[in-house]
Backbone as numpy.savetxt, mean C-alpha at the origin, in Angstrom:
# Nx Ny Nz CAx CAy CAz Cx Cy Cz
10.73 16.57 1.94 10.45 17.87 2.50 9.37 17.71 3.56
9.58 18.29 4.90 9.00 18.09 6.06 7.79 19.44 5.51
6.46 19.18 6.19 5.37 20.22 6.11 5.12 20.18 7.42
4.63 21.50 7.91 4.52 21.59 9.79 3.05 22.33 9.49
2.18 21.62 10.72 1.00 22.10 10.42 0.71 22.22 12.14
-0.24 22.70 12.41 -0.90 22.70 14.28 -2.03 21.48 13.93
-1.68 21.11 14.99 -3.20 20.21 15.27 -4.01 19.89 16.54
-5.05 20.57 17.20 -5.52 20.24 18.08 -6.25 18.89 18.70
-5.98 18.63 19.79 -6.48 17.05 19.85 -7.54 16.96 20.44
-8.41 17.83 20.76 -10.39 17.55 20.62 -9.90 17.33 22.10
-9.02 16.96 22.92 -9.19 16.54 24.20 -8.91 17.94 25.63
-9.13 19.19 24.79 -9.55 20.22 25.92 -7.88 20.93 26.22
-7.13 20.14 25.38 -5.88 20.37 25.44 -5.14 21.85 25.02
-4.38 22.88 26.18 -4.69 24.31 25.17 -3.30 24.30 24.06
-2.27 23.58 24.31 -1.21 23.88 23.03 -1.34 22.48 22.17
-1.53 22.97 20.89 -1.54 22.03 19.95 -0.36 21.59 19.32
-0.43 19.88 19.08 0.29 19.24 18.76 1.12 19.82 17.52
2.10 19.75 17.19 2.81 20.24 16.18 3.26 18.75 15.29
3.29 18.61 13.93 3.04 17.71 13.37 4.11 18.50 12.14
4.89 17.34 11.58 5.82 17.06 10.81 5.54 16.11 9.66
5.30 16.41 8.56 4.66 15.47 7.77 5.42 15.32 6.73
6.06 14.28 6.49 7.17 14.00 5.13 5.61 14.01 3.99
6.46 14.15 2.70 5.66 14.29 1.37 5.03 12.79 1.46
4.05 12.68 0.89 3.11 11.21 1.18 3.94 10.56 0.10
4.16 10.54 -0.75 5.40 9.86 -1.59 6.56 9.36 -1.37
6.93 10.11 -0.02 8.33 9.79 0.24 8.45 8.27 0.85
7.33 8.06 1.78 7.02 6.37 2.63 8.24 7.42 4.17
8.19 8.92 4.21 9.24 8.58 5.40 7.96 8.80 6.92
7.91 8.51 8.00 7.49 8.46 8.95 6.85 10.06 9.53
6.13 9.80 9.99 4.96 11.12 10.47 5.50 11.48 11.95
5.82 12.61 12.17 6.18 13.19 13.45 5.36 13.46 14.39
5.16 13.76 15.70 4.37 14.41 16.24 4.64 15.21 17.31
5.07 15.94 17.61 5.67 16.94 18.70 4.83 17.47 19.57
5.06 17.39 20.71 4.12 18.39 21.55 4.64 18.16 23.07
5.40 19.56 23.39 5.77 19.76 24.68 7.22 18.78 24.75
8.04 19.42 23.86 9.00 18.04 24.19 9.32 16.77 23.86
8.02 16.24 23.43 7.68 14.74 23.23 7.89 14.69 21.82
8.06 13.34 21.22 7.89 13.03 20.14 7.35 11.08 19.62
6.54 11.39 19.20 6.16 10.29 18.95 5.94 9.79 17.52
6.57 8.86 17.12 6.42 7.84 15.96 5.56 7.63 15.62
4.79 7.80 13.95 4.06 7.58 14.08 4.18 5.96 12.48
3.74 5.20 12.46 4.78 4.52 11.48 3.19 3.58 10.70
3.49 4.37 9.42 2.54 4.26 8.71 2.01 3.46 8.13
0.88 2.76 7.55 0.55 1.40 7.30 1.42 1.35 6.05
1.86 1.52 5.39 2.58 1.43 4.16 4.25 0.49 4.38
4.65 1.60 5.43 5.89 1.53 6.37 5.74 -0.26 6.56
4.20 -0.47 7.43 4.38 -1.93 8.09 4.78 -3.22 6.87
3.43 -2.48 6.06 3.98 -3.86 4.80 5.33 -3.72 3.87
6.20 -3.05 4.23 7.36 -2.75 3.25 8.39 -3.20 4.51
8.09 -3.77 5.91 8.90 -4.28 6.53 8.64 -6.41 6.35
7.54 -6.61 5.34 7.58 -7.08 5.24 8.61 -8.16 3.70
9.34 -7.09 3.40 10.35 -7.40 1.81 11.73 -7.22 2.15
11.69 -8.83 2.19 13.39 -9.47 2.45 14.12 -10.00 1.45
14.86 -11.07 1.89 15.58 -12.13 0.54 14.57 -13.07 -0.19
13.61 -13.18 0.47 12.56 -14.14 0.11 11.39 -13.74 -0.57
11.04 -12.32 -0.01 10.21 -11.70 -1.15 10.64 -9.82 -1.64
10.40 -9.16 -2.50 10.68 -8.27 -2.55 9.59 -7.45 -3.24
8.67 -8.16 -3.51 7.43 -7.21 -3.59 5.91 -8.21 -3.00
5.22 -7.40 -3.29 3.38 -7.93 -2.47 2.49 -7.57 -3.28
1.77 -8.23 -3.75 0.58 -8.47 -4.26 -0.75 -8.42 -3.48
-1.59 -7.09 -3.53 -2.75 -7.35 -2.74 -3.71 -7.22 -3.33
-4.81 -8.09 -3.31 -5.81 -8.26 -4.62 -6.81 -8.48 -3.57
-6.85 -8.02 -2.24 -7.91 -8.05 -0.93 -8.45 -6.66 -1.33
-9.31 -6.39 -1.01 -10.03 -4.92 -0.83 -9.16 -4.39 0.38
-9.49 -5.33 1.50 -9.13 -5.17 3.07 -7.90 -4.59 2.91
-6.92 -5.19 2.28 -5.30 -4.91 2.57 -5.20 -3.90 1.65
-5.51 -3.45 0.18 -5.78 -2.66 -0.01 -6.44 -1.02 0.12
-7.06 -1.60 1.31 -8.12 -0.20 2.13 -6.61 0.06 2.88
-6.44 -1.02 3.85 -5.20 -0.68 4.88 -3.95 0.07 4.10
-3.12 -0.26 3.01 -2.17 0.13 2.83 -2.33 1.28 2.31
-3.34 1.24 1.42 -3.69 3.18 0.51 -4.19 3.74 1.68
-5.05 3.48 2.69 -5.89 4.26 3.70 -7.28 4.86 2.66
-7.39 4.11 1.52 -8.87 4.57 0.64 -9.17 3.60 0.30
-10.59 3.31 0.33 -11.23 1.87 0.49 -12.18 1.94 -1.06
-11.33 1.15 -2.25 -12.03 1.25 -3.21 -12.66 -0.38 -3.66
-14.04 -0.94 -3.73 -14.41 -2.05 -4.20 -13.87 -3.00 -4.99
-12.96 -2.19 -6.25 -12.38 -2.88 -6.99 -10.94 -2.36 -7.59
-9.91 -3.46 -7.75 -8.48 -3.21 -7.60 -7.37 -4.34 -7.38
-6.45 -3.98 -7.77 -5.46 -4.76 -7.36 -4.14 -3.46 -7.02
-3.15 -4.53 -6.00 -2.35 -3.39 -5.66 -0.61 -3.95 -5.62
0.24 -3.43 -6.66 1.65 -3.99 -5.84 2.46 -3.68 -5.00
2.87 -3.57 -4.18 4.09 -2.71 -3.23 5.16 -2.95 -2.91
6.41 -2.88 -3.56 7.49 -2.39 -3.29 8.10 -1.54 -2.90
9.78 -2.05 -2.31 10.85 -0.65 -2.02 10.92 0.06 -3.22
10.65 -0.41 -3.90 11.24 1.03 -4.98 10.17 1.61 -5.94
8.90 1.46 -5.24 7.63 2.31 -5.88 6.61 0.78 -5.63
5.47 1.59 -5.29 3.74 1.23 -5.56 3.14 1.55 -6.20
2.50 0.48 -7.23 0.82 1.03 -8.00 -0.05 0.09 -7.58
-0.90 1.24 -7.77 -2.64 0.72 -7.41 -3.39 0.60 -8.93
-3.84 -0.53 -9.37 -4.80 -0.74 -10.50 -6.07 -0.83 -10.31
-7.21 -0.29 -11.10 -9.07 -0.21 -11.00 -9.01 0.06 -12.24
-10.37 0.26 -12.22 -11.23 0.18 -13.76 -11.76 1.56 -13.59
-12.39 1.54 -14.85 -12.66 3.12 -14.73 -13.89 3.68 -14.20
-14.70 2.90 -13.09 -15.47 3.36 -12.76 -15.19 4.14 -11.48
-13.52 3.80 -10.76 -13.08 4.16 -9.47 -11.99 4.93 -9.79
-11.55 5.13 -11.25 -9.98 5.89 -11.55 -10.02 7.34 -10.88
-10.92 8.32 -11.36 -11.35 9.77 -10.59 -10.72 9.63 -8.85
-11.53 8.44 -8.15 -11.55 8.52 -6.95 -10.09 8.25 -6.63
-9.42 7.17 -7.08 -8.27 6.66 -6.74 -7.24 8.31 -7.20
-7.46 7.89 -8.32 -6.21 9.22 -8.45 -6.30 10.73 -7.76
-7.64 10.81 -6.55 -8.07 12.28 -6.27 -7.37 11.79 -4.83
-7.42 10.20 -4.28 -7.53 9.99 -2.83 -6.08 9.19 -2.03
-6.10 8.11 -3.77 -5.03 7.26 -2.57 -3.64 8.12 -2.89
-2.70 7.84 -1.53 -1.18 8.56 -1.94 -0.76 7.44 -1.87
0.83 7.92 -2.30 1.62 6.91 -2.21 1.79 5.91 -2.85
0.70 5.75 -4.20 0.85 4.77 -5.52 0.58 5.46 -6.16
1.02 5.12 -7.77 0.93 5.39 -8.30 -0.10 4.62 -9.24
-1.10 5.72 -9.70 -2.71 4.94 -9.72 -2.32 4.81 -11.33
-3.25 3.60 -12.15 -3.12 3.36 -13.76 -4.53 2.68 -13.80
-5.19 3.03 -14.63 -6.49 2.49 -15.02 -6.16 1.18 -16.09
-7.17 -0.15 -15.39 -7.46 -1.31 -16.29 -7.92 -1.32 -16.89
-7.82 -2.07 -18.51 -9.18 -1.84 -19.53 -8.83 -2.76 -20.22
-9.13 -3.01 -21.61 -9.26 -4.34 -22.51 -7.66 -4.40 -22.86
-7.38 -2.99 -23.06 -6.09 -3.19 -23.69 -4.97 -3.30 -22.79
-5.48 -3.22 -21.22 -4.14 -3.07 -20.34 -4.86 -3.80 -19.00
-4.78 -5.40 -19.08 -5.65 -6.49 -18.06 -4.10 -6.39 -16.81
-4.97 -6.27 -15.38 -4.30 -6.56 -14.44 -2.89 -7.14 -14.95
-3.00 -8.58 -15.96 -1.73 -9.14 -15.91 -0.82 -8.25 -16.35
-0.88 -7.72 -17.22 -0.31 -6.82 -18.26 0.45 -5.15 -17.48
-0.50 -4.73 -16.36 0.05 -3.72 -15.35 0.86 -4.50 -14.83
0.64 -5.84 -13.92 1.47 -6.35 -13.13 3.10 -6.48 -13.26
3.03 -7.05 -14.62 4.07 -7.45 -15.72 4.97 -6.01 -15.57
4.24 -5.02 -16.18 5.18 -3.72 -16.26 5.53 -3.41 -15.17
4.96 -3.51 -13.67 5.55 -2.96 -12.45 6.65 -3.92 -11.78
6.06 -5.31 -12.26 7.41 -5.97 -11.88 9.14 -5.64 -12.58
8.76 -5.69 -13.94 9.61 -5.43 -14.54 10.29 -4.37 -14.10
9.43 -2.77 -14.08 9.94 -1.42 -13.78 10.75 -1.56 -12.50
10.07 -2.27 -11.29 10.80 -2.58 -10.04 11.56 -3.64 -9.84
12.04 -4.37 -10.83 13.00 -5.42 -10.36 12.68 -6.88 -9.45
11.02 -6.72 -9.58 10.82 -7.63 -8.68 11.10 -9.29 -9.55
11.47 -10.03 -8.11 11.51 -11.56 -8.90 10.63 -12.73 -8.20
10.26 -12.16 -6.86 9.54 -12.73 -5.72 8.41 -12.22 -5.78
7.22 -12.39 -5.58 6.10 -11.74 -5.39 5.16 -12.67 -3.93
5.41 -11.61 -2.52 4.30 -12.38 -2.18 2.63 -12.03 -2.44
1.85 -12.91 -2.14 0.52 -12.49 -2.06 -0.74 -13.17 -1.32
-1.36 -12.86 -1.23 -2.95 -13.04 -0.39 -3.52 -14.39 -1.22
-3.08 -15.73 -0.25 -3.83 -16.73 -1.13 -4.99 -16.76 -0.75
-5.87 -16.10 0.07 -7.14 -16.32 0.64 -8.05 -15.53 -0.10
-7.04 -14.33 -0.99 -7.85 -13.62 -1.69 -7.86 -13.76 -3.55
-7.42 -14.78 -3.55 -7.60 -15.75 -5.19 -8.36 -16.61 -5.41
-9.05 -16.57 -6.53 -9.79 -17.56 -6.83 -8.64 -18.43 -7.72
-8.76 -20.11 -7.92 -8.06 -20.87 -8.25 -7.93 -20.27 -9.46
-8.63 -19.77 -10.68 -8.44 -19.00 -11.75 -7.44 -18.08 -11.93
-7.68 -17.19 -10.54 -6.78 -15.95 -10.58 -5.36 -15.99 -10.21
-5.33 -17.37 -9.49 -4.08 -17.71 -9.22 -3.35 -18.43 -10.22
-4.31 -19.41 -11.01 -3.49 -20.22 -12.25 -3.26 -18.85 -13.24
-3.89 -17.91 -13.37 -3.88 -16.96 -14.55 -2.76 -16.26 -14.49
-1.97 -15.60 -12.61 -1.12 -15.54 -12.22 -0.40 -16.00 -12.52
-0.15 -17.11 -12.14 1.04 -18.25 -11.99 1.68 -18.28 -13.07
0.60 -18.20 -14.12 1.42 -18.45 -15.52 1.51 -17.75 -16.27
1.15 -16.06 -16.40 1.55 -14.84 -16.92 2.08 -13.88 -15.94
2.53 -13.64 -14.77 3.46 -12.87 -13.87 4.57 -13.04 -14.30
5.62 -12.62 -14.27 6.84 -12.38 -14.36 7.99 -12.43 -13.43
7.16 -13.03 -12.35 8.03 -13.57 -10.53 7.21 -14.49 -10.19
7.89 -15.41 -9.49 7.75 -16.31 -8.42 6.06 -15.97 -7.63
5.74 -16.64 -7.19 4.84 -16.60 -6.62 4.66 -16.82 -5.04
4.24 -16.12 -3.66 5.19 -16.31 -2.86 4.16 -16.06 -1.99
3.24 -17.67 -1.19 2.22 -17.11 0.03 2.60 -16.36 1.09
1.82 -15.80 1.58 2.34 -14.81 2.46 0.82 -13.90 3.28
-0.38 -14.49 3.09 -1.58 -14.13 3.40 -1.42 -13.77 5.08
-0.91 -14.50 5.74 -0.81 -14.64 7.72 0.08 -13.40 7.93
1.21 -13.46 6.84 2.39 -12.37 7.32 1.67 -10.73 6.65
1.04 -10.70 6.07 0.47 -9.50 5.28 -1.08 -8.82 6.22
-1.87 -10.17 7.11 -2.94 -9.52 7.37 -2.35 -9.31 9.31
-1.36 -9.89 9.73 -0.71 -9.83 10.69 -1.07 -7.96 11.64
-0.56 -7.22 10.24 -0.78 -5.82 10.92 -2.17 -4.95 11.21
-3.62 -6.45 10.65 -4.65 -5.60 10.72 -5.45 -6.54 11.91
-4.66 -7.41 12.67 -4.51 -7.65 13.71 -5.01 -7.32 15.15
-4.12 -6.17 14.59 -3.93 -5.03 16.57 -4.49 -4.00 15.65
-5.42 -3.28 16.54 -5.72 -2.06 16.38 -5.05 -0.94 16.98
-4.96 0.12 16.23 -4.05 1.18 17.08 -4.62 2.02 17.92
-4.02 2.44 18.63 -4.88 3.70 19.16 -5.32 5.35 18.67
């Protein structure tokens, strides 16, 4: 479901942009209308979900960084998976309030003794079908990766160059 809102662009401009906004859940693309025009607007979420082919079909981001980028909410601590067929975001409970008030587009679950990163991971792979997992080797410690390696439930699949690729270029 499209939402239409006005938006003025601070630049002295007198008709405001008209804006088309799919449900933040949906992952569909942000409109922007004005005078005719239309412009794409293609969302950080969008970029890393062009990154899931034959080779990988979900992403592992255990960066803050890529995490800030793909939710657009920058929480200290977390891990994040993203797939075509649903995202969750995992924290502890000192950030659960914030996550579940801020980020869209995942679905937020709090970590604790009884439910360790591996243990979310496990269920989202499973729930999504994943068998590939890429992820951020720059952002593992050799621990976190052996701890990985050998309680995940997919493949393990570098992919750090192709994942930070989109924080790259800055947009305008």
């Amino acid at each position: 479901q499209l939402r239409r809102r006005s938006v003025y662009s601070g630049q002295g401009h007198q008709q405001p942009y008209m804006v088309f906004e799919a449900s933040p859940f949906g992952g569909d693309p942000l409109y922007i209308f004005r005078k005719e025009e239309a412009i794409l607007i293609v969302n950080n979420m969008d970029k890393l979900l062009s990154l899931l082919n034959e080779d990988v079909d979900g992403l592992l981001l255990p960066s803050r960084y890529s995490r800030h980028y793909c939710s657009e909410y920058d929480l200290a601590e977390g891990v994040a998976i993203v797939t075509a067929k649903g995202c969750r975001y995992f924290t502890d409970s000192r950030y659960i309030e914030a996550a579940q008030g801020h980020i869209m587009g995942f679905q937020v679950s709090e970590m604790n003794r009884d439910n360790s990163y591996e243990k979310l991971l496990n269920k989202a792979i499973e729930d999504f079908g994943v068998t590939k997992l890429g992820y951020e080797e720059r952002y593992l410690t050799v621990a976190e990766y052996t701890a990985y390696k050998e309680r995940l439930h997919a493949q393990l699949i570098p992919m750090n160059q192709a994942i930070h690729q989109f924080r790259a270029v800055k947009e305008p």
